[in-house]
mmCIF file of C-alpha atoms in Angstrom:
data_model
loop_
_atom_site.group_PDB
_atom_site.id
_atom_site.type_symbol
_atom_site.label_atom_id
_atom_site.label_comp_id
_atom_site.label_asym_id
_atom_site.label_seq_id
_atom_site.Cartn_x
_atom_site.Cartn_y
_atom_site.Cartn_z
ATOM 1 C CA UNK A 1 -83.726 25.748 -22.015
ATOM 2 C CA UNK A 2 -85.716 28.047 -24.297
ATOM 3 C CA UNK A 3 -89.311 26.937 -24.483
ATOM 4 C CA UNK A 4 -90.884 26.344 -27.912
ATOM 5 C CA UNK A 5 -94.257 27.232 -26.434
ATOM 6 C CA UNK A 6 -96.039 30.466 -27.426
ATOM 7 C CA UNK A 7 -94.365 33.539 -25.996
ATOM 8 C CA UNK A 8 -97.772 34.900 -25.010
ATOM 9 C CA UNK A 9 -98.318 32.009 -22.616
ATOM 10 C CA UNK A 10 -96.540 30.637 -19.617
ATOM 11 C CA UNK A 11 -93.597 28.451 -20.545
ATOM 12 C CA UNK A 12 -95.329 25.328 -19.276
ATOM 13 C CA UNK A 13 -97.539 22.874 -21.104
ATOM 14 C CA UNK A 14 -99.538 22.615 -17.872
ATOM 15 C CA UNK A 15 -100.656 26.220 -18.192
ATOM 16 C CA UNK A 16 -101.795 26.347 -21.820
ATOM 17 C CA UNK A 17 -105.324 25.064 -21.182
ATOM 18 C CA UNK A 18 -107.179 23.134 -18.485
ATOM 19 C CA UNK A 19 -107.445 20.079 -20.741
ATOM 20 C CA UNK A 20 -104.943 18.523 -23.132
ATOM 21 C CA UNK A 21 -106.784 16.420 -25.730
ATOM 22 C CA UNK A 22 -105.228 12.971 -26.057
ATOM 23 C CA UNK A 23 -105.544 12.094 -29.728
ATOM 24 C CA UNK A 24 -105.318 8.669 -31.395
ATOM 25 C CA UNK A 25 -105.543 8.935 -35.186
ATOM 26 C CA UNK A 26 -105.738 6.098 -37.666
ATOM 27 C CA UNK A 27 -105.690 8.482 -40.634
ATOM 28 C CA UNK A 28 -103.333 11.458 -40.757
ATOM 29 C CA UNK A 29 -105.762 13.183 -43.138
ATOM 30 C CA UNK A 30 -107.959 13.875 -40.101
ATOM 31 C CA UNK A 31 -105.178 15.631 -38.203
ATOM 32 C CA UNK A 32 -105.498 19.171 -39.532
ATOM 33 C CA UNK A 33 -109.304 19.551 -39.355
ATOM 34 C CA UNK A 34 -109.317 17.941 -35.918
ATOM 35 C CA UNK A 35 -106.599 20.271 -34.648
ATOM 36 C CA UNK A 36 -108.406 23.294 -36.066
ATOM 37 C CA UNK A 37 -111.594 22.272 -34.270
ATOM 38 C CA UNK A 38 -109.779 21.792 -30.959
ATOM 39 C CA UNK A 39 -107.972 25.121 -31.215
ATOM 40 C CA UNK A 40 -111.187 26.918 -32.173
ATOM 41 C CA UNK A 41 -112.773 25.406 -29.068
ATOM 42 C CA UNK A 42 -110.008 26.781 -26.849
ATOM 43 C CA UNK A 43 -107.718 23.747 -26.497
ATOM 44 C CA UNK A 44 -104.429 24.646 -28.233
ATOM 45 C CA UNK A 45 -102.213 21.958 -26.649
ATOM 46 C CA UNK A 46 -102.805 18.674 -28.495
ATOM 47 C CA UNK A 47 -101.136 15.378 -27.583
ATOM 48 C CA UNK A 48 -100.975 12.968 -30.525
ATOM 49 C CA UNK A 49 -100.163 9.530 -29.172
ATOM 50 C CA UNK A 50 -97.735 7.172 -30.879
ATOM 51 C CA UNK A 51 -100.260 4.343 -30.908
ATOM 52 C CA UNK A 52 -100.823 4.173 -34.663
ATOM 53 C CA UNK A 53 -98.608 4.246 -37.758
ATOM 54 C CA UNK A 54 -100.235 7.570 -38.678
ATOM 55 C CA UNK A 55 -99.049 9.380 -35.541
ATOM 56 C CA UNK A 56 -95.831 10.971 -36.816
ATOM 57 C CA UNK A 57 -97.534 12.001 -40.059
ATOM 58 C CA UNK A 58 -100.338 13.555 -38.007
ATOM 59 C CA UNK A 59 -97.877 15.482 -35.828
ATOM 60 C CA UNK A 60 -96.108 16.817 -38.906
ATOM 61 C CA UNK A 61 -99.401 17.786 -40.553
ATOM 62 C CA UNK A 62 -100.569 19.721 -37.495
ATOM 63 C CA UNK A 63 -97.188 21.397 -36.996
ATOM 64 C CA UNK A 64 -97.183 22.589 -40.606
ATOM 65 C CA UNK A 65 -100.888 23.225 -41.153
ATOM 66 C CA UNK A 66 -102.132 24.561 -37.800
ATOM 67 C CA UNK A 67 -99.427 26.888 -36.449
ATOM 68 C CA UNK A 68 -101.711 28.164 -33.684
ATOM 69 C CA UNK A 69 -101.797 24.661 -32.201
ATOM 70 C CA UNK A 70 -99.131 23.425 -29.795
ATOM 71 C CA UNK A 71 -98.794 19.836 -30.961
ATOM 72 C CA UNK A 72 -97.031 17.289 -28.808
ATOM 73 C CA UNK A 73 -96.299 13.576 -28.905
ATOM 74 C CA UNK A 74 -97.656 11.117 -26.360
ATOM 75 C CA UNK A 75 -96.891 7.498 -25.504
ATOM 76 C CA UNK A 76 -93.197 8.230 -26.045
ATOM 77 C CA UNK A 77 -91.356 5.222 -24.623
ATOM 78 C CA UNK A 78 -87.941 5.066 -26.344
ATOM 79 C CA UNK A 79 -85.093 7.531 -26.919
ATOM 80 C CA UNK A 80 -85.403 6.898 -30.655
ATOM 81 C CA UNK A 81 -88.998 8.084 -30.622
ATOM 82 C CA UNK A 82 -87.936 11.332 -28.982
ATOM 83 C CA UNK A 83 -85.832 12.280 -32.014
ATOM 84 C CA UNK A 84 -88.479 11.178 -34.500
ATOM 85 C CA UNK A 85 -91.170 13.203 -32.747
ATOM 86 C CA UNK A 86 -89.199 16.430 -32.523
ATOM 87 C CA UNK A 87 -88.124 16.023 -36.157
ATOM 88 C CA UNK A 88 -91.816 15.772 -37.068
ATOM 89 C CA UNK A 89 -92.525 19.031 -35.235
ATOM 90 C CA UNK A 90 -93.620 17.946 -31.755
ATOM 91 C CA UNK A 91 -93.358 20.873 -29.344
ATOM 92 C CA UNK A 92 -93.682 18.794 -26.181
ATOM 93 C CA UNK A 93 -93.305 15.139 -25.207
ATOM 94 C CA UNK A 94 -95.357 12.951 -22.886
ATOM 95 C CA UNK A 95 -94.462 9.469 -21.658
ATOM 96 C CA UNK A 96 -96.522 6.955 -19.659
ATOM 97 C CA UNK A 97 -93.442 6.188 -17.549
ATOM 98 C CA UNK A 98 -89.723 6.832 -17.623
ATOM 99 C CA UNK A 99 -86.282 5.284 -17.549
ATOM 100 C CA UNK A 100 -82.922 6.993 -17.191
ATOM 101 C CA UNK A 101 -82.270 6.663 -20.943
ATOM 102 C CA UNK A 102 -85.670 8.020 -21.902
ATOM 103 C CA UNK A 103 -85.407 10.877 -19.435
ATOM 104 C CA UNK A 104 -81.977 11.833 -20.800
ATOM 105 C CA UNK A 105 -83.312 11.837 -24.351
ATOM 106 C CA UNK A 106 -86.316 13.958 -23.431
ATOM 107 C CA UNK A 107 -84.152 16.367 -21.462
ATOM 108 C CA UNK A 108 -81.833 16.712 -24.449
ATOM 109 C CA UNK A 109 -84.654 17.217 -26.947
ATOM 110 C CA UNK A 110 -84.961 20.957 -26.425
ATOM 111 C CA UNK A 111 -88.730 20.767 -25.874
ATOM 112 C CA UNK A 112 -90.804 20.539 -22.672
ATOM 113 C CA UNK A 113 -91.610 17.029 -21.483
ATOM 114 C CA UNK A 114 -93.894 15.299 -18.991
ATOM 115 C CA UNK A 115 -92.525 11.946 -17.809
ATOM 116 C CA UNK A 116 -95.155 9.609 -16.415
ATOM 117 C CA UNK A 117 -95.371 8.612 -12.750
ATOM 118 C CA UNK A 118 -97.790 6.620 -10.629
ATOM 119 C CA UNK A 119 -95.924 6.255 -7.304
ATOM 120 C CA UNK A 120 -94.450 8.555 -4.699
ATOM 121 C CA UNK A 121 -90.987 7.086 -5.218
ATOM 122 C CA UNK A 122 -91.103 7.940 -8.926
ATOM 123 C CA UNK A 123 -92.103 11.504 -8.104
ATOM 124 C CA UNK A 124 -89.253 11.862 -5.605
ATOM 125 C CA UNK A 125 -86.787 10.383 -8.101
ATOM 126 C CA UNK A 126 -87.775 12.942 -10.732
ATOM 127 C CA UNK A 127 -87.616 15.812 -8.253
ATOM 128 C CA UNK A 128 -84.133 14.635 -7.367
ATOM 129 C CA UNK A 129 -83.264 14.974 -11.073
ATOM 130 C CA UNK A 130 -84.676 18.479 -11.318
ATOM 131 C CA UNK A 131 -87.969 17.561 -12.998
ATOM 132 C CA UNK A 132 -91.013 19.175 -11.394
ATOM 133 C CA UNK A 133 -93.716 18.708 -14.024
ATOM 134 C CA UNK A 134 -95.029 15.187 -14.643
ATOM 135 C CA UNK A 135 -97.852 13.129 -16.058
ATOM 136 C CA UNK A 136 -99.801 11.152 -13.446
ATOM 137 C CA UNK A 137 -100.867 7.943 -15.176
ATOM 138 C CA UNK A 138 -103.113 5.997 -15.085
ATOM 139 C CA UNK A 139 -104.809 8.611 -12.954
ATOM 140 C CA UNK A 140 -108.028 6.945 -11.895
ATOM 141 C CA UNK A 141 -106.515 3.477 -11.496
ATOM 142 C CA UNK A 142 -103.496 4.834 -9.591
ATOM 143 C CA UNK A 143 -105.509 6.550 -6.871
ATOM 144 C CA UNK A 144 -107.144 9.542 -8.505
ATOM 145 C CA UNK A 145 -107.692 12.812 -6.714
ATOM 146 C CA UNK A 146 -107.228 11.291 -3.266
ATOM 147 C CA UNK A 147 -103.709 10.165 -4.161
ATOM 148 C CA UNK A 148 -102.710 13.491 -5.688
ATOM 149 C CA UNK A 149 -104.162 15.389 -2.734
ATOM 150 C CA UNK A 150 -102.001 13.279 -0.436
ATOM 151 C CA UNK A 151 -98.886 14.154 -2.460
ATOM 152 C CA UNK A 152 -99.510 17.905 -2.299
ATOM 153 C CA UNK A 153 -98.492 18.152 1.362
ATOM 154 C CA UNK A 154 -95.057 16.493 1.380
ATOM 155 C CA UNK A 155 -94.224 17.232 -2.289
ATOM 156 C CA UNK A 156 -95.741 20.638 -3.091
ATOM 157 C CA UNK A 157 -93.078 21.369 -5.705
ATOM 158 C CA UNK A 158 -94.371 18.649 -8.032
ATOM 159 C CA UNK A 159 -97.064 19.572 -10.587
ATOM 160 C CA UNK A 160 -99.090 17.093 -12.588
ATOM 161 C CA UNK A 161 -101.144 16.476 -15.681
ATOM 162 C CA UNK A 162 -103.319 13.514 -14.632
ATOM 163 C CA UNK A 163 -104.409 11.309 -17.538
ATOM 164 C CA UNK A 164 -106.268 8.027 -17.713
ATOM 165 C CA UNK A 165 -109.948 7.458 -17.019
ATOM 166 C CA UNK A 166 -110.765 11.152 -16.601
ATOM 167 C CA UNK A 167 -113.977 12.560 -18.061
ATOM 168 C CA UNK A 168 -115.914 15.821 -17.940
ATOM 169 C CA UNK A 169 -117.552 14.865 -14.640
ATOM 170 C CA UNK A 170 -114.295 14.136 -12.789
ATOM 171 C CA UNK A 171 -111.990 16.671 -14.462
ATOM 172 C CA UNK A 172 -113.107 19.588 -12.232
ATOM 173 C CA UNK A 173 -112.184 17.588 -9.128
ATOM 174 C CA UNK A 174 -108.638 17.187 -10.442
ATOM 175 C CA UNK A 175 -108.377 20.803 -11.584
ATOM 176 C CA UNK A 176 -109.325 21.952 -8.077
ATOM 177 C CA UNK A 177 -106.163 20.393 -6.637
ATOM 178 C CA UNK A 178 -103.222 22.765 -6.004
ATOM 179 C CA UNK A 179 -100.713 20.423 -7.662
ATOM 180 C CA UNK A 180 -102.667 19.865 -10.885
ATOM 181 C CA UNK A 181 -102.059 22.205 -13.797
ATOM 182 C CA UNK A 182 -104.236 20.481 -16.375
ATOM 183 C CA UNK A 183 -105.734 17.094 -17.173
ATOM 184 C CA UNK A 184 -105.476 14.894 -20.248
ATOM 185 C CA UNK A 185 -108.453 13.200 -21.841
ATOM 186 C CA UNK A 186 -110.130 12.147 -25.040
ATOM 187 C CA UNK A 187 -113.834 12.609 -24.283
ATOM 188 C CA UNK A 188 -114.023 15.685 -26.543
ATOM 189 C CA UNK A 189 -112.886 13.573 -29.515
ATOM 190 C CA UNK A 190 -115.556 10.883 -29.966
ATOM 191 C CA UNK A 191 -114.448 8.275 -32.480
ATOM 192 C CA UNK A 192 -117.732 8.490 -34.345
ATOM 193 C CA UNK A 193 -117.374 12.266 -34.725
ATOM 194 C CA UNK A 194 -113.884 11.862 -36.200
ATOM 195 C CA UNK A 195 -115.101 9.118 -38.536
ATOM 196 C CA UNK A 196 -117.968 11.332 -39.710
ATOM 197 C CA UNK A 197 -115.812 14.449 -40.002
ATOM 198 C CA UNK A 198 -118.118 16.199 -37.548
ATOM 199 C CA UNK A 199 -115.597 18.859 -36.595
ATOM 200 C CA UNK A 200 -118.320 21.223 -35.402
ATOM 201 C CA UNK A 201 -119.313 18.726 -32.707
ATOM 202 C CA UNK A 202 -115.690 18.349 -31.620
ATOM 203 C CA UNK A 203 -115.322 22.128 -31.460
ATOM 204 C CA UNK A 204 -118.395 22.349 -29.217
ATOM 205 C CA UNK A 205 -117.071 19.640 -26.911
ATOM 206 C CA UNK A 206 -113.659 21.322 -26.810
ATOM 207 C CA UNK A 207 -115.236 24.640 -25.879
ATOM 208 C CA UNK A 208 -117.034 23.021 -22.970
ATOM 209 C CA UNK A 209 -113.803 21.318 -21.860
ATOM 210 C CA UNK A 210 -111.928 24.620 -22.028
ATOM 211 C CA UNK A 211 -114.285 26.017 -19.391
ATOM 212 C CA UNK A 212 -113.640 23.254 -16.880
ATOM 213 C CA UNK A 213 -111.042 25.237 -14.958
ATOM 214 C CA UNK A 214 -113.841 27.511 -13.759
ATOM 215 C CA UNK A 215 -115.700 24.431 -12.554
ATOM 216 C CA UNK A 216 -112.524 23.297 -10.811
ATOM 217 C CA UNK A 217 -112.279 26.634 -9.006
ATOM 218 C CA UNK A 218 -115.788 26.106 -7.672
ATOM 219 C CA UNK A 219 -114.691 22.712 -6.298
ATOM 220 C CA UNK A 220 -111.928 24.207 -4.161
#
């Protein structure tokens, strides 16, 4: 499968940046300035979750207005949503969990995807199906770094983007793990900053988040 990710980067969403911002937007008009702030701060991969009616409009706006961003769709839970998201311009897909039907739709979408897992059996089932990159969700509630560290020994071929309850203090601990490519989080997108249109603040927070891989290296 040809990756729709930038040719200058690795062909994996996990390698674009240490943090993937998880975005929930009530107003699609905020999508472009928010994406520009995140990209300027060094976070080009942006996951817009399908939690609001504005989500697809936001994905389309970013895809058309911020070409340097790699916009993806999160909280994808049905095969129908897969088609709607890629039609809107999503360049990767993220789900909180998976079924056979959803996995087939994501695999057939032509874009990279991260199906969600929270148990060892789910990881093994995806490996059996040829999927090696996954979302670990909800990360903190499902066992956090201790759980992922335990998986690295018997299942070293699996790589994860942990999401759920992760903040700037805990992100370096995840990024230090050999089976973690990046983490997902929303701490660099405070709701009050979006409401106020304080894109400069979001850019500053994104820049700090983009440096967390170095902190993760120091945790090894």
